[in-house]
Every structure is written in C-alpha cells, then in structure tokens.
C-alpha cells in the first residue's frame, strides 16, 4: 500500500463525481468513495500494515484527499442542483399571460329576481318583508281569513292536506294573519314565498310563488289601494301603463277586485299575450274584511286596511314574455341563463 494509491483513488473519485448526470448519481458516488463503508474507509484499514512513521503521514494524506473530494462534491452538487431546478422550472412553470379558464358564476333564479325587484319597489312605499311557515294550520290558511268550512277553495282539488288540521299553504295570505296577531298597527308588510295547489297545466304549477302586501292604518280606502298598485305597475312593468279594477270576490277582502294592467307587451293595442283585449290580469286585491280583523283581534273600524296579492311566476311571464309556466321549475340552464343580468 503506497501513497500513490491515495492519489489514484482521488483521481478516480474526481472523475466519477464529474461524470454524474444528476444529484442521485453524484450522491451514490459520494457514498461509494467517502461513505462509512466507502473506499477511503477501506483504505484506512491498511494503516495497520504501515510503520510507526508512515502512519500519521498516511492518515494526513487520506484526510487531505477526502477534504479535496468533499469540496469538489459540494461544488458539483450545487451545479447539478441548479441545473435541475432550472429544468423543473421550465417544465412546471406557469405562464401568467395565458387566458384563464372561465368560471361560471351562479345567479338568482328568475323567481328570486322578480321577488327582489317587487320587494324593492314596495319598500319605497314603506313595506317590509315577512315570511311564514309552508305548512299552515287550517286556522291561518282558511279560518282566520274568513274562508268558511264549505268554501270551494278547501276542496281536495286545490289543497294539499298534511293532516286534518294542517295544509301546505295555498296562498301567502296566512302571513297577513301572523302579522295582525303578532304586530301592532300601523302596518305595511309584504309576505312572500312558496305556495301549493293541486293543479298543473300550461299556466298552473302545483308549487309556485306569491307576493302580497298588506297595509293597516287609519282611514284606508280603495283609492289608497289603487294608488299603491298603480305606482307598483308602472315601476315594475313600465311607466304609462294603466291599472284597472274589476269587481270580484275573496272571503278575506270586501270589496274585492281582480287587478288588470294594460298589456306591457303591446301597450294595450292587443296581442297574443293579452288575447287581443289590451288588458292582462295580474292579481287580486281589496279592503281587509272586518271579519279578518275580528278573528285576529284588531280593533276595527279604528284600524282599516287593504291587501293585494300577485303570482310571482305570472309577473315574470308577463314581464319577459315567457311562453310556459313549467319552464320555471325545470332548471334548464338555457332558460335560466337568459335572466343573468
Ligand atoms: N290570496 C289570494 C289568492 O291566492 C290573492 C289575494 C291576496 C287577494 C290579497 C286579495 C288580497 O288568490
């Protein structure tokens, strides 16, 4: 064993370090030469065969060779690592100038949109929103609204009964009763939400939506009611449109009226939507029947009031010229996307 052996191994190690193609190969070479069980450790074992004088010189020479190799290793390692990072950056880099993939944003359903629009118009007259349960006691859906036991609206054909005393509400008018019982006049409230009727065709859904207003105050007249609806019609459908009341009947209002407005599509000239009449029906209204006040314990005639109700899908159909009410619950995106703005 001679000192030349050390420099031979050193040269060989330097060569294989430089030949490494990547950091793993380089590391393997480091283990091979400088590792715990590597060639240099093996070399040190030969020290035993050396003379007393040679031993320290040999040890020193091995250590110098190892130091040189370690420094070389670090240099090559940092070069290789840099190269590898550059390569990875090339492959994995993000090009921020590319156009992004588009994310489709959700938007309100047309029923929601129309509801919000109506609420906002009537809020300007001091009305604020109330909600109520979808399953109502008979008393709220019928009895307190002066709908007697034998009224045709209670017929199985119209009402979904939950049990003997509970129904899926058939209109939003029970919200009037909850308000009359729980709040003190003067009141200007809106009730809105889902209503259910056992009915389904091109203009009827078993589950649809209503919005209704109730005003309770002193000296309330049909003129106030008509002024309110006329304001609303012009704000919602367009200015210049006329409002017409036709005598009608609701058990909870007296007198009662069917409300028409001049057709927003043809402006009253006559078209297929208004069936050439120039008028289109938008809802019901009237002065609150004294029986309703009595049922809910409101002091009549000190307080008087009016109420009006609209079908929300119907309002949307008229405003946007939608041909079939069944499009609303279908959730066909081609239909819904037309109401994005
Ligand atoms: N509740 C009535 C209906 O569903 C509408 C209405 C509301 C009528 C308020 C008059 C007053 O047809």
Short mmCIF file of C-alpha atoms and ligand atoms in Angstrom, two decimals:
data_model
loop_
_atom_site.label_atom_id
_atom_site.label_comp_id
_atom_site.label_asym_id
_atom_site.label_seq_id
_atom_site.Cartn_x
_atom_site.Cartn_y
_atom_site.Cartn_z
CA UNK A 1 0.00 0.00 0.00
CA UNK A 2 1.55 3.22 -1.10
CA UNK A 3 0.77 6.89 -1.10
CA UNK A 4 0.23 6.75 -4.87
CA UNK A 5 -2.79 4.56 -4.20
CA UNK A 6 -4.36 7.53 -2.41
CA UNK A 7 -3.92 9.86 -5.35
CA UNK A 8 -5.12 7.15 -7.77
CA UNK A 9 -8.34 6.78 -5.81
CA UNK A 10 -8.66 10.56 -5.54
CA UNK A 11 -8.35 10.93 -9.33
CA UNK A 12 -10.86 8.11 -9.88
CA UNK A 13 -13.31 9.72 -7.42
CA UNK A 14 -12.93 13.14 -9.08
CA UNK A 15 -13.67 11.54 -12.46
CA UNK A 16 -16.79 9.77 -11.27
CA UNK A 17 -18.02 12.89 -9.44
CA UNK A 18 -17.69 14.90 -12.64
CA UNK A 19 -19.35 12.15 -14.69
CA UNK A 20 -22.51 12.14 -12.54
CA UNK A 21 -25.58 13.12 -14.58
CA UNK A 22 -27.85 14.04 -11.69
CA UNK A 23 -27.80 14.58 -7.94
CA UNK A 24 -28.71 10.97 -7.18
CA UNK A 25 -25.83 9.61 -9.28
CA UNK A 26 -23.48 12.10 -7.62
CA UNK A 27 -24.65 11.12 -4.17
CA UNK A 28 -24.13 7.43 -5.00
CA UNK A 29 -20.52 8.20 -5.92
CA UNK A 30 -20.03 10.12 -2.69
CA UNK A 31 -21.27 7.11 -0.74
CA UNK A 32 -19.00 4.84 -2.79
CA UNK A 33 -15.82 6.83 -2.02
CA UNK A 34 -16.46 8.84 1.12
CA UNK A 35 -19.23 6.87 2.83
CA UNK A 36 -18.94 4.95 6.08
CA UNK A 37 -18.20 1.74 4.22
CA UNK A 38 -16.63 3.50 1.25
CA UNK A 39 -13.27 3.10 -0.46
CA UNK A 40 -11.49 5.62 1.80
CA UNK A 41 -12.66 3.87 4.97
CA UNK A 42 -11.40 0.66 3.45
CA UNK A 43 -8.08 2.38 2.74
CA UNK A 44 -7.66 3.45 6.36
CA UNK A 45 -7.80 -0.19 7.40
CA UNK A 46 -4.42 -0.67 5.71
CA UNK A 47 -2.85 1.73 8.20
CA UNK A 48 -2.19 -1.24 10.48
CA UNK A 49 0.33 -2.59 7.98
CA UNK A 50 2.32 0.67 7.96
CA UNK A 51 5.30 1.60 10.06
CA UNK A 52 5.07 3.98 13.02
CA UNK A 53 6.49 6.88 10.99
CA UNK A 54 4.30 6.25 7.94
CA UNK A 55 1.04 6.03 9.85
CA UNK A 56 0.49 9.77 10.59
CA UNK A 57 1.67 10.79 7.12
CA UNK A 58 -0.66 8.29 5.52
CA UNK A 59 -3.56 9.41 7.68
CA UNK A 60 -2.89 13.03 6.83
CA UNK A 61 -2.68 12.28 3.09
CA UNK A 62 -6.03 10.41 3.22
CA UNK A 63 -7.64 13.30 5.08
CA UNK A 64 -6.35 15.88 2.59
CA UNK A 65 -7.66 13.78 -0.32
CA UNK A 66 -11.05 13.41 1.40
CA UNK A 67 -11.25 17.19 2.08
CA UNK A 68 -10.50 17.96 -1.57
CA UNK A 69 -13.13 15.46 -2.69
CA UNK A 70 -15.72 16.83 -0.26
CA UNK A 71 -15.20 20.38 -1.56
CA UNK A 72 -15.39 19.14 -5.12
CA UNK A 73 -18.57 17.24 -4.25
CA UNK A 74 -20.20 20.38 -2.86
CA UNK A 75 -19.30 22.38 -5.95
CA UNK A 76 -20.59 19.78 -8.38
CA UNK A 77 -23.69 19.20 -6.24
CA UNK A 78 -24.67 22.86 -6.29
CA UNK A 79 -24.13 23.00 -10.07
CA UNK A 80 -26.26 19.91 -10.65
CA UNK A 81 -28.99 21.10 -8.26
CA UNK A 82 -29.12 24.49 -10.01
CA UNK A 83 -29.41 22.76 -13.36
CA UNK A 84 -32.16 20.50 -12.05
CA UNK A 85 -34.12 23.47 -10.65
CA UNK A 86 -33.84 25.28 -13.97
CA UNK A 87 -35.14 22.21 -15.78
CA UNK A 88 -38.03 21.78 -13.36
CA UNK A 89 -38.94 25.45 -13.66
CA UNK A 90 -39.09 25.07 -17.41
CA UNK A 91 -41.46 22.12 -17.18
CA UNK A 92 -43.58 23.27 -14.25
CA UNK A 93 -43.61 27.00 -14.79
CA UNK A 94 -46.92 28.86 -15.06
CA UNK A 95 -47.45 31.22 -17.95
CA UNK A 96 -49.33 34.08 -16.37
CA UNK A 97 -50.07 35.63 -19.74
CA UNK A 98 -52.31 32.70 -20.76
CA UNK A 99 -56.06 33.41 -20.58
CA UNK A 100 -57.65 31.80 -17.51
CA UNK A 101 -60.29 29.08 -17.71
CA UNK A 102 -63.66 30.74 -17.23
CA UNK A 103 -65.62 30.03 -14.06
CA UNK A 104 -69.38 30.16 -14.45
CA UNK A 105 -70.89 32.33 -11.75
CA UNK A 106 -74.23 31.45 -10.21
CA UNK A 107 -77.06 33.96 -10.36
CA UNK A 108 -80.53 34.32 -8.88
CA UNK A 109 -83.38 32.25 -10.32
CA UNK A 110 -85.91 34.43 -12.22
CA UNK A 111 -88.46 33.85 -9.44
CA UNK A 112 -85.96 35.20 -6.91
CA UNK A 113 -85.03 38.07 -9.20
CA UNK A 114 -88.65 39.16 -9.69
CA UNK A 115 -89.34 38.79 -5.95
CA UNK A 116 -86.41 41.03 -5.08
CA UNK A 117 -87.47 43.60 -7.64
CA UNK A 118 -91.05 43.74 -6.31
CA UNK A 119 -89.82 43.95 -2.70
CA UNK A 120 -87.55 46.83 -3.61
CA UNK A 121 -90.28 48.80 -5.37
CA UNK A 122 -92.72 48.40 -2.48
CA UNK A 123 -90.02 49.09 0.12
CA UNK A 124 -90.03 52.61 -1.27
CA UNK A 125 -93.64 52.91 -0.03
CA UNK A 126 -92.62 51.68 3.43
CA UNK A 127 -93.38 47.97 3.04
CA UNK A 128 -91.10 45.43 4.71
CA UNK A 129 -90.81 41.69 4.23
CA UNK A 130 -92.34 38.91 6.36
CA UNK A 131 -92.08 35.16 5.89
CA UNK A 132 -94.22 32.38 7.28
CA UNK A 133 -94.38 28.59 7.52
CA UNK A 134 -95.10 26.47 4.43
CA UNK A 135 -97.21 24.08 6.48
CA UNK A 136 -100.03 26.10 7.97
CA UNK A 137 -102.73 25.41 10.47
CA UNK A 138 -106.18 25.37 8.92
CA UNK A 139 -106.90 28.42 11.06
CA UNK A 140 -104.24 30.57 9.33
CA UNK A 141 -104.71 29.35 5.77
CA UNK A 142 -108.53 29.43 5.90
CA UNK A 143 -110.46 30.10 9.09
CA UNK A 144 -108.95 33.45 10.13
CA UNK A 145 -109.09 34.58 6.51
CA UNK A 146 -112.85 34.17 6.64
CA UNK A 147 -112.84 31.12 4.40
CA UNK A 148 -115.68 29.11 5.84
CA UNK A 149 -115.62 25.33 6.14
CA UNK A 150 -117.67 24.75 2.97
CA UNK A 151 -115.77 27.20 0.73
CA UNK A 152 -114.70 25.67 -2.62
CA UNK A 153 -111.04 26.68 -2.02
CA UNK A 154 -110.93 23.98 0.63
CA UNK A 155 -111.84 21.37 -1.92
CA UNK A 156 -109.40 18.47 -2.15
CA UNK A 157 -108.75 19.54 -5.76
CA UNK A 158 -106.97 22.71 -4.66
CA UNK A 159 -105.45 21.97 -1.28
CA UNK A 160 -102.71 19.57 -0.28
CA UNK A 161 -103.69 18.40 3.18
CA UNK A 162 -100.94 17.35 5.58
CA UNK A 163 -103.36 16.07 8.20
CA UNK A 164 -106.79 17.06 9.50
CA UNK A 165 -105.58 20.40 10.87
CA UNK A 166 -102.61 21.24 8.65
CA UNK A 167 -102.24 22.10 4.95
CA UNK A 168 -99.45 23.17 2.61
CA UNK A 169 -100.34 26.86 2.43
CA UNK A 170 -102.37 27.56 -0.70
CA UNK A 171 -101.54 31.30 -0.68
CA UNK A 172 -99.34 33.79 1.19
CA UNK A 173 -102.35 35.41 2.88
CA UNK A 174 -101.79 33.49 6.18
CA UNK A 175 -98.75 35.78 6.59
CA UNK A 176 -101.28 38.63 6.97
CA UNK A 177 -102.80 36.85 9.96
CA UNK A 178 -99.41 36.17 11.59
CA UNK A 179 -98.64 39.87 11.22
CA UNK A 180 -102.04 41.05 12.51
CA UNK A 181 -101.71 38.76 15.55
CA UNK A 182 -98.07 39.48 16.34
CA UNK A 183 -97.61 43.16 15.46
CA UNK A 184 -99.34 46.41 16.24
CA UNK A 185 -100.69 48.73 13.52
CA UNK A 186 -99.95 50.85 11.60
CA UNK A 187 -98.52 48.09 9.36
CA UNK A 188 -97.15 47.90 5.87
CA UNK A 189 -95.94 44.38 5.26
CA UNK A 190 -95.12 42.10 2.36
CA UNK A 191 -95.49 38.33 2.59
CA UNK A 192 -93.78 36.14 0.04
CA UNK A 193 -92.72 32.58 -0.65
CA UNK A 194 -93.82 29.18 -1.92
CA UNK A 195 -97.49 28.22 -2.16
CA UNK A 196 -99.01 24.89 -3.16
CA UNK A 197 -102.10 23.91 -5.07
CA UNK A 198 -103.17 20.60 -6.53
CA UNK A 199 -103.15 21.91 -10.10
CA UNK A 200 -100.83 21.57 -13.12
CA UNK A 201 -101.08 22.77 -16.74
CA UNK A 202 -99.57 25.36 -19.11
CA UNK A 203 -100.45 28.19 -16.73
CA UNK A 204 -100.56 26.42 -13.33
CA UNK A 205 -97.91 24.76 -11.18
CA UNK A 206 -98.56 22.70 -8.03
CA UNK A 207 -95.74 24.65 -6.37
CA UNK A 208 -95.47 28.33 -7.26
CA UNK A 209 -94.73 31.65 -5.54
CA UNK A 210 -96.79 34.61 -4.43
CA UNK A 211 -96.12 38.03 -3.00
CA UNK A 212 -98.70 40.08 -1.22
CA UNK A 213 -98.91 43.38 0.52
CA UNK A 214 -101.00 44.45 3.49
CA UNK A 215 -101.48 47.97 4.76
CA UNK A 216 -103.27 48.60 8.06
CA UNK A 217 -103.75 52.22 9.09
CA UNK A 218 -106.38 54.87 9.83
CA UNK A 219 -108.76 55.97 7.05
CA UNK A 220 -107.61 53.47 4.44
CA UNK A 221 -109.66 53.46 1.24
CA UNK A 222 -109.88 51.74 -2.16
CA UNK A 223 -108.24 54.89 -3.57
CA UNK A 224 -105.11 54.20 -1.47
CA UNK A 225 -105.10 50.61 -2.71
CA UNK A 226 -105.45 51.64 -6.33
CA UNK A 227 -102.77 54.33 -6.00
CA UNK A 228 -100.39 51.78 -4.49
CA UNK A 229 -100.96 49.18 -7.22
CA UNK A 230 -100.86 51.81 -9.99
CA UNK A 231 -97.47 53.02 -8.67
CA UNK A 232 -96.21 49.45 -8.48
CA UNK A 233 -97.41 48.53 -12.01
CA UNK A 234 -95.64 51.49 -13.55
CA UNK A 235 -92.42 50.85 -11.65
CA UNK A 236 -92.37 47.13 -12.41
CA UNK A 237 -93.80 46.87 -15.95
CA UNK A 238 -93.15 50.36 -17.32
CA UNK A 239 -94.37 53.91 -16.93
CA UNK A 240 -97.61 54.95 -18.60
CA UNK A 241 -99.29 51.55 -18.07
CA UNK A 242 -102.83 51.75 -16.70
CA UNK A 243 -104.35 49.79 -13.82
CA UNK A 244 -107.95 48.54 -13.86
CA UNK A 245 -110.03 47.04 -11.02
CA UNK A 246 -112.80 44.56 -11.84
CA UNK A 247 -115.28 43.67 -9.08
CA UNK A 248 -114.52 40.22 -7.69
CA UNK A 249 -114.77 38.14 -4.56
CA UNK A 250 -112.29 36.99 -1.93
CA UNK A 251 -113.55 35.94 1.50
CA UNK A 252 -110.81 37.99 3.23
CA UNK A 253 -111.39 41.30 1.40
CA UNK A 254 -114.53 43.38 0.99
CA UNK A 255 -114.93 44.93 -1.51
CA UNK A 256 -112.64 42.77 -3.63
CA UNK A 257 -111.18 43.34 -7.05
CA UNK A 258 -109.37 41.48 -9.77
CA UNK A 259 -106.46 43.69 -10.84
CA UNK A 260 -105.58 44.16 -14.53
CA UNK A 261 -102.91 46.31 -16.09
CA UNK A 262 -102.69 47.46 -19.68
CA UNK A 263 -100.67 44.84 -21.53
CA UNK A 264 -96.96 45.68 -21.18
CA UNK A 265 -96.13 43.81 -24.40
CA UNK A 266 -98.50 45.66 -26.83
CA UNK A 267 -99.15 48.66 -24.55
CA UNK A 268 -102.88 47.99 -24.79
CA UNK A 269 -103.18 47.63 -28.56
CA UNK A 270 -103.89 43.91 -28.44
CA UNK A 271 -101.55 40.92 -28.82
CA UNK A 272 -101.45 37.17 -28.18
CA UNK A 273 -100.38 37.60 -24.52
CA UNK A 274 -103.44 39.72 -23.67
CA UNK A 275 -105.61 37.75 -26.11
CA UNK A 276 -106.27 40.98 -28.01
CA UNK A 277 -108.03 42.56 -25.04
CA UNK A 278 -105.22 45.06 -24.28
CA UNK A 279 -105.51 44.10 -20.57
CA UNK A 280 -103.77 41.47 -18.55
CA UNK A 281 -104.75 40.13 -15.13
CA UNK A 282 -102.02 40.44 -12.52
CA UNK A 283 -103.65 39.58 -9.18
CA UNK A 284 -106.30 40.13 -6.56
CA UNK A 285 -106.87 42.92 -4.06
CA UNK A 286 -109.37 44.55 -1.74
CA UNK A 287 -110.09 46.18 1.60
CA UNK A 288 -109.49 43.85 4.52
CA UNK A 289 -112.74 42.20 5.54
CA UNK A 290 -113.79 43.24 9.08
CA UNK A 291 -114.20 39.52 9.89
CA UNK A 292 -110.45 39.07 9.37
CA UNK A 293 -109.73 41.90 11.84
CA UNK A 294 -112.15 40.34 14.29
CA UNK A 295 -110.53 36.88 14.01
CA UNK A 296 -107.10 38.29 14.80
CA UNK A 297 -108.21 40.74 17.47
CA UNK A 298 -107.54 44.02 15.65
CA UNK A 299 -109.74 46.96 16.64
CA UNK A 300 -111.94 47.67 13.59
CA UNK A 301 -113.08 50.28 12.46
CA UNK A 302 -110.38 52.16 14.39
CA UNK A 303 -107.92 50.36 12.10
CA UNK A 304 -108.70 49.61 8.49
CA UNK A 305 -106.65 48.14 5.72
CA UNK A 306 -106.13 46.84 2.23
CA UNK A 307 -104.33 43.86 0.78
CA UNK A 308 -103.20 42.77 -2.64
CA UNK A 309 -101.56 39.62 -3.97
CA UNK A 310 -99.66 38.63 -7.11
CA UNK A 311 -98.35 35.36 -8.51
CA UNK A 312 -94.60 35.79 -8.98
CA UNK A 313 -94.22 33.38 -11.93
CA UNK A 314 -97.13 35.19 -13.57
CA UNK A 315 -95.42 38.56 -13.13
CA UNK A 316 -92.26 37.13 -14.74
CA UNK A 317 -94.26 35.58 -17.60
CA UNK A 318 -95.85 38.94 -18.37
CA UNK A 319 -92.68 40.97 -18.00
CA UNK A 320 -90.41 38.67 -20.01
CA UNK A 321 -92.96 37.07 -22.37
CA UNK A 322 -92.29 33.51 -21.10
CA UNK A 323 -94.50 31.03 -23.00
CA UNK A 324 -94.95 28.25 -20.42
CA UNK A 325 -95.00 28.45 -16.60
CA UNK A 326 -93.48 24.94 -16.39
CA UNK A 327 -90.12 26.36 -17.52
CA UNK A 328 -89.59 27.82 -14.02
CA UNK A 329 -89.10 24.62 -12.01
CA UNK A 330 -87.36 22.74 -14.83
CA UNK A 331 -83.95 24.33 -14.10
CA UNK A 332 -82.85 24.14 -17.72
CA UNK A 333 -79.75 26.33 -17.83
CA UNK A 334 -80.58 27.53 -21.36
CA UNK A 335 -83.73 29.10 -19.87
CA UNK A 336 -82.18 30.31 -16.61
CA UNK A 337 -79.16 31.91 -18.32
CA UNK A 338 -81.48 34.42 -20.01
CA UNK A 339 -82.01 36.10 -16.64
CA UNK A 340 -78.36 36.64 -15.73
CA UNK A 341 -78.45 40.44 -15.86
N1 LIG B 1 -104.74 35.15 -1.66
C1 LIG B 1 -105.34 35.45 -2.95
C2 LIG B 1 -105.07 34.32 -3.91
O1 LIG B 1 -104.26 33.48 -3.64
C3 LIG B 1 -104.80 36.73 -3.53
C4 LIG B 1 -105.17 37.94 -2.73
C5 LIG B 1 -104.31 38.43 -1.79
C6 LIG B 1 -106.36 38.58 -2.93
C7 LIG B 1 -104.61 39.56 -1.06
C8 LIG B 1 -106.71 39.71 -2.22
C9 LIG B 1 -105.85 40.19 -1.28
O2 LIG B 1 -105.67 34.25 -4.96
#
